[in-house]
Amino acid sequence: MGFCLFGTVAAAARHAQRARGMARVMIFDFDVHHGNGTNDIFRDDPSVLFVSTHEDGSFPGTGKMSDAGEGDGVGATINVPLPPGSGDAAALAAFDEIVAPAAARFAPDIVLVSAGYDAHWRDPLAGLSFRTGTYWRLSARVKALADELCGGRCVFLLEGGYDLTGLGEGVADSFRALLGDGSGEDPGAIAGLTDEPTEKVRRVLAEAKAMHQL
Ligand SMILES: [Zn+2]
């Protein structure tokens, strides 16, 4: 659905398993939209851990927290619907409190990232407020996690991003983090950001942690 012709991250996951002998694949999806195709493809598959943060209620409307896998795959799908307005603090808290511990428990052989940049505050399609530096911080965390858990194996696959400035800055900051360089964010460009819905975010994360025993 959406704007994707092919489920590239799902194809990459299966390729890693079948052609490269990596039994356990983790997919972290920080695109603003729920990764509904990936979710459905691996719904009953315990060998692929799918963790998606997305804007609650945004297109296509899937990705409720209660969607946590099926059959053998129960628990290997983790959906974290963030309230509209969630930004840098929410993204990092979701990573530190859910994505990282879920990854450590799963022990992946490789981490794939559905790297969409449409949660950027500049993006016209949705209502999250990630900053350019948020992508630096998320990417640095993914790299550290992959270094710790699976010999540094991680691959970022470009997904959404509909504001060319936000997209360009976000992608560049991901590269900077992976190369070990500092963020290129211009602090002056974030003056207009509003406060995050901290209380709502805290409740969502607490609920997700309880549901997934993290
Ligand atoms: Zn998207």
Short mmCIF file of C-alpha atoms and ligand atoms in Angstrom, two decimals:
data_model
loop_
_atom_site.label_atom_id
_atom_site.label_comp_id
_atom_site.label_asym_id
_atom_site.label_seq_id
_atom_site.Cartn_x
_atom_site.Cartn_y
_atom_site.Cartn_z
CA MET A 1 0.00 0.00 0.00
CA GLY A 2 1.05 3.62 0.18
CA PHE A 3 3.82 4.65 -2.15
CA CYS A 4 5.86 1.44 -2.21
CA LEU A 5 5.96 -0.76 -5.31
CA PHE A 6 8.03 -3.42 -3.58
CA GLY A 7 8.48 -4.41 0.03
CA THR A 8 12.21 -3.81 -0.19
CA VAL A 9 13.00 -4.33 3.47
CA ALA A 10 11.03 -7.60 3.52
CA ALA A 11 12.86 -8.78 0.40
CA ALA A 12 16.16 -7.83 2.04
CA ALA A 13 15.24 -9.76 5.19
CA ARG A 14 14.47 -12.93 3.26
CA HIS A 15 17.62 -12.46 1.16
CA ALA A 16 19.70 -12.19 4.32
CA GLN A 17 18.16 -15.41 5.59
CA ARG A 18 18.21 -17.50 2.44
CA ALA A 19 21.30 -16.27 0.60
CA ARG A 20 23.47 -15.17 3.52
CA GLY A 21 22.53 -17.62 6.24
CA MET A 22 21.46 -15.00 8.75
CA ALA A 23 18.74 -16.79 10.65
CA ARG A 24 17.41 -13.94 12.75
CA VAL A 25 16.63 -10.58 11.21
CA MET A 26 15.49 -7.47 13.03
CA ILE A 27 13.66 -4.72 11.17
CA PHE A 28 13.37 -1.31 12.83
CA ASP A 29 10.96 1.00 11.01
CA PHE A 30 11.07 4.70 11.93
CA ASP A 31 9.04 5.91 8.96
CA VAL A 32 6.12 8.04 10.14
CA HIS A 33 3.69 5.56 8.62
CA HIS A 34 3.11 2.09 9.94
CA GLY A 35 5.05 -0.51 7.93
CA ASN A 36 1.90 -2.48 7.27
CA GLY A 37 3.29 -4.59 4.43
CA THR A 38 6.31 -5.70 6.43
CA ASN A 39 4.07 -6.29 9.42
CA ASP A 40 1.76 -8.54 7.40
CA ILE A 41 4.51 -10.46 5.62
CA PHE A 42 6.20 -11.47 8.89
CA ARG A 43 3.12 -11.56 11.11
CA ASP A 44 3.48 -15.27 11.98
CA ASP A 45 7.26 -15.51 11.55
CA PRO A 46 9.31 -15.64 14.76
CA SER A 47 12.60 -15.37 12.81
CA VAL A 48 11.97 -11.72 11.92
CA LEU A 49 11.51 -9.15 14.68
CA PHE A 50 9.59 -6.15 13.36
CA VAL A 51 9.51 -2.99 15.46
CA SER A 52 7.70 0.04 14.08
CA THR A 53 7.33 3.51 15.50
CA HIS A 54 4.77 5.58 13.64
CA GLU A 55 2.21 8.32 14.11
CA ASP A 56 -0.93 6.99 15.73
CA GLY A 57 -3.88 7.27 13.36
CA SER A 58 -1.82 8.22 10.30
CA PHE A 59 -2.26 6.46 6.93
CA PRO A 60 -3.01 3.57 6.52
CA GLY A 61 -4.49 3.37 10.01
CA THR A 62 -2.90 0.05 10.95
CA GLY A 63 -0.18 -0.59 13.53
CA LYS A 64 -2.16 -0.56 16.73
CA MET A 65 -0.19 -1.74 19.71
CA SER A 66 -2.47 -4.78 20.01
CA ASP A 67 -1.14 -5.98 16.64
CA ALA A 68 1.70 -8.01 18.13
CA GLY A 69 2.03 -10.96 15.76
CA GLU A 70 0.17 -14.19 15.29
CA GLY A 71 0.78 -17.92 15.79
CA ASP A 72 4.50 -18.64 16.12
CA GLY A 73 5.15 -14.95 15.51
CA VAL A 74 3.42 -13.69 18.64
CA GLY A 75 5.74 -11.16 20.27
CA ALA A 76 7.93 -10.71 17.18
CA THR A 77 5.86 -7.74 16.03
CA ILE A 78 6.08 -4.63 18.17
CA ASN A 79 4.00 -1.63 17.18
CA VAL A 80 4.57 1.68 18.94
CA PRO A 81 1.98 4.22 17.76
CA LEU A 82 3.25 7.65 18.86
CA PRO A 83 0.80 10.46 19.55
CA PRO A 84 0.71 13.33 17.01
CA GLY A 85 3.32 15.95 17.88
CA SER A 86 5.82 13.41 19.22
CA GLY A 87 9.37 14.47 18.48
CA ASP A 88 12.98 13.95 19.44
CA ALA A 89 12.38 12.97 23.06
CA ALA A 90 9.67 10.47 22.12
CA ALA A 91 11.77 8.91 19.38
CA LEU A 92 14.76 8.42 21.64
CA ALA A 93 12.71 7.15 24.57
CA ALA A 94 10.98 4.64 22.27
CA PHE A 95 14.36 3.48 21.06
CA ASP A 96 15.99 3.23 24.47
CA GLU A 97 13.03 1.69 26.28
CA ILE A 98 11.59 -0.58 23.59
CA VAL A 99 13.68 -0.99 20.44
CA ALA A 100 17.04 -1.59 22.16
CA PRO A 101 15.83 -4.06 24.83
CA ALA A 102 13.67 -5.91 22.29
CA ALA A 103 16.72 -6.22 20.04
CA ALA A 104 18.93 -7.47 22.87
CA ARG A 105 16.36 -10.12 23.76
CA PHE A 106 15.91 -11.18 20.13
CA ALA A 107 19.65 -11.32 19.36
CA PRO A 108 19.53 -10.58 15.62
CA ASP A 109 22.15 -11.61 13.06
CA ILE A 110 21.53 -8.34 11.19
CA VAL A 111 19.52 -5.15 11.72
CA LEU A 112 17.60 -3.67 8.79
CA VAL A 113 16.17 -0.18 9.04
CA SER A 114 13.07 1.03 7.21
CA ALA A 115 14.50 4.53 7.10
CA GLY A 116 11.70 6.91 6.24
CA TYR A 117 12.25 10.58 6.91
CA ASP A 118 8.63 11.69 6.88
CA ALA A 119 8.43 11.99 10.67
CA HIS A 120 10.56 15.14 10.24
CA TRP A 121 8.81 18.27 11.48
CA ARG A 122 9.08 19.81 8.01
CA ASP A 123 7.25 16.93 6.33
CA PRO A 124 3.83 17.89 4.96
CA LEU A 125 2.27 14.41 5.06
CA ALA A 126 2.11 13.66 8.74
CA GLY A 127 2.26 15.14 12.20
CA LEU A 128 5.34 13.98 14.05
CA SER A 129 8.13 16.41 14.87
CA PHE A 130 11.41 14.54 14.62
CA ARG A 131 14.38 16.83 14.09
CA THR A 132 17.24 16.39 11.68
CA GLY A 133 19.36 15.56 14.72
CA THR A 134 16.81 12.94 15.75
CA TYR A 135 17.90 10.91 12.72
CA TRP A 136 21.53 11.32 13.74
CA ARG A 137 20.73 10.09 17.25
CA LEU A 138 18.58 7.18 16.05
CA SER A 139 21.16 6.13 13.48
CA ALA A 140 24.01 6.31 16.01
CA ARG A 141 21.97 4.12 18.34
CA VAL A 142 21.25 1.59 15.58
CA LYS A 143 24.95 1.44 14.77
CA ALA A 144 25.88 0.93 18.43
CA LEU A 145 23.23 -1.76 18.76
CA ALA A 146 24.45 -3.58 15.65
CA ASP A 147 28.05 -3.32 16.87
CA GLU A 148 27.02 -4.84 20.17
CA LEU A 149 24.67 -7.55 18.93
CA CYS A 150 25.64 -8.64 15.42
CA GLY A 151 29.13 -7.63 14.43
CA GLY A 152 28.03 -4.21 13.16
CA ARG A 153 25.78 -5.62 10.44
CA CYS A 154 23.07 -3.05 9.69
CA VAL A 155 21.52 -1.80 6.48
CA PHE A 156 19.39 1.32 6.05
CA LEU A 157 16.80 1.27 3.26
CA LEU A 158 15.36 4.60 2.22
CA GLU A 159 11.59 4.82 2.54
CA GLY A 160 9.41 7.93 2.95
CA GLY A 161 10.28 11.62 3.06
CA TYR A 162 8.27 14.30 1.25
CA ASP A 163 9.97 17.54 2.19
CA LEU A 164 13.22 17.76 0.28
CA THR A 165 14.99 19.77 2.94
CA GLY A 166 13.91 17.49 5.77
CA LEU A 167 14.64 14.40 3.70
CA GLY A 168 18.07 15.59 2.59
CA GLU A 169 19.10 16.72 6.06
CA GLY A 170 17.78 13.53 7.67
CA VAL A 171 19.55 11.20 5.26
CA ALA A 172 22.77 13.18 5.55
CA ASP A 173 22.59 13.02 9.34
CA SER A 174 22.09 9.26 9.21
CA PHE A 175 25.22 8.98 7.08
CA ARG A 176 27.13 11.23 9.48
CA ALA A 177 26.16 9.04 12.42
CA LEU A 178 27.19 5.86 10.60
CA LEU A 179 30.52 7.42 9.66
CA GLY A 180 31.14 8.59 13.21
CA ASP A 181 30.80 12.28 12.36
CA GLY A 182 28.74 14.80 14.35
CA SER A 183 25.24 15.96 13.49
CA GLY A 184 24.91 18.64 10.84
CA GLU A 185 21.69 20.01 12.25
CA ASP A 186 21.35 23.77 12.25
CA PRO A 187 20.04 24.61 15.75
CA GLY A 188 18.47 27.75 14.34
CA ALA A 189 16.16 25.69 12.14
CA ILE A 190 14.16 24.23 14.99
CA ALA A 191 13.01 27.39 16.71
CA GLY A 192 9.39 26.85 15.76
CA LEU A 193 8.99 23.40 17.27
CA THR A 194 6.18 22.99 19.77
CA ASP A 195 6.25 21.00 23.00
CA GLU A 196 5.89 17.25 22.76
CA PRO A 197 2.91 15.42 24.30
CA THR A 198 5.20 14.03 26.98
CA GLU A 199 2.53 12.54 29.22
CA LYS A 200 0.78 10.73 26.37
CA VAL A 201 4.09 9.40 25.08
CA ARG A 202 5.01 8.13 28.52
CA ARG A 203 1.71 6.23 28.74
CA VAL A 204 2.13 4.66 25.30
CA LEU A 205 5.67 3.52 26.06
CA ALA A 206 4.65 2.14 29.45
CA GLU A 207 1.85 0.18 27.82
CA ALA A 208 4.12 -1.20 25.11
CA LYS A 209 6.76 -2.20 27.65
CA ALA A 210 4.18 -4.00 29.76
CA MET A 211 2.63 -5.76 26.77
CA HIS A 212 6.00 -6.97 25.50
CA GLN A 213 7.59 -7.51 28.93
CA LEU A 214 10.46 -5.15 28.24
ZN ZN B 1 5.97 7.05 5.23
#
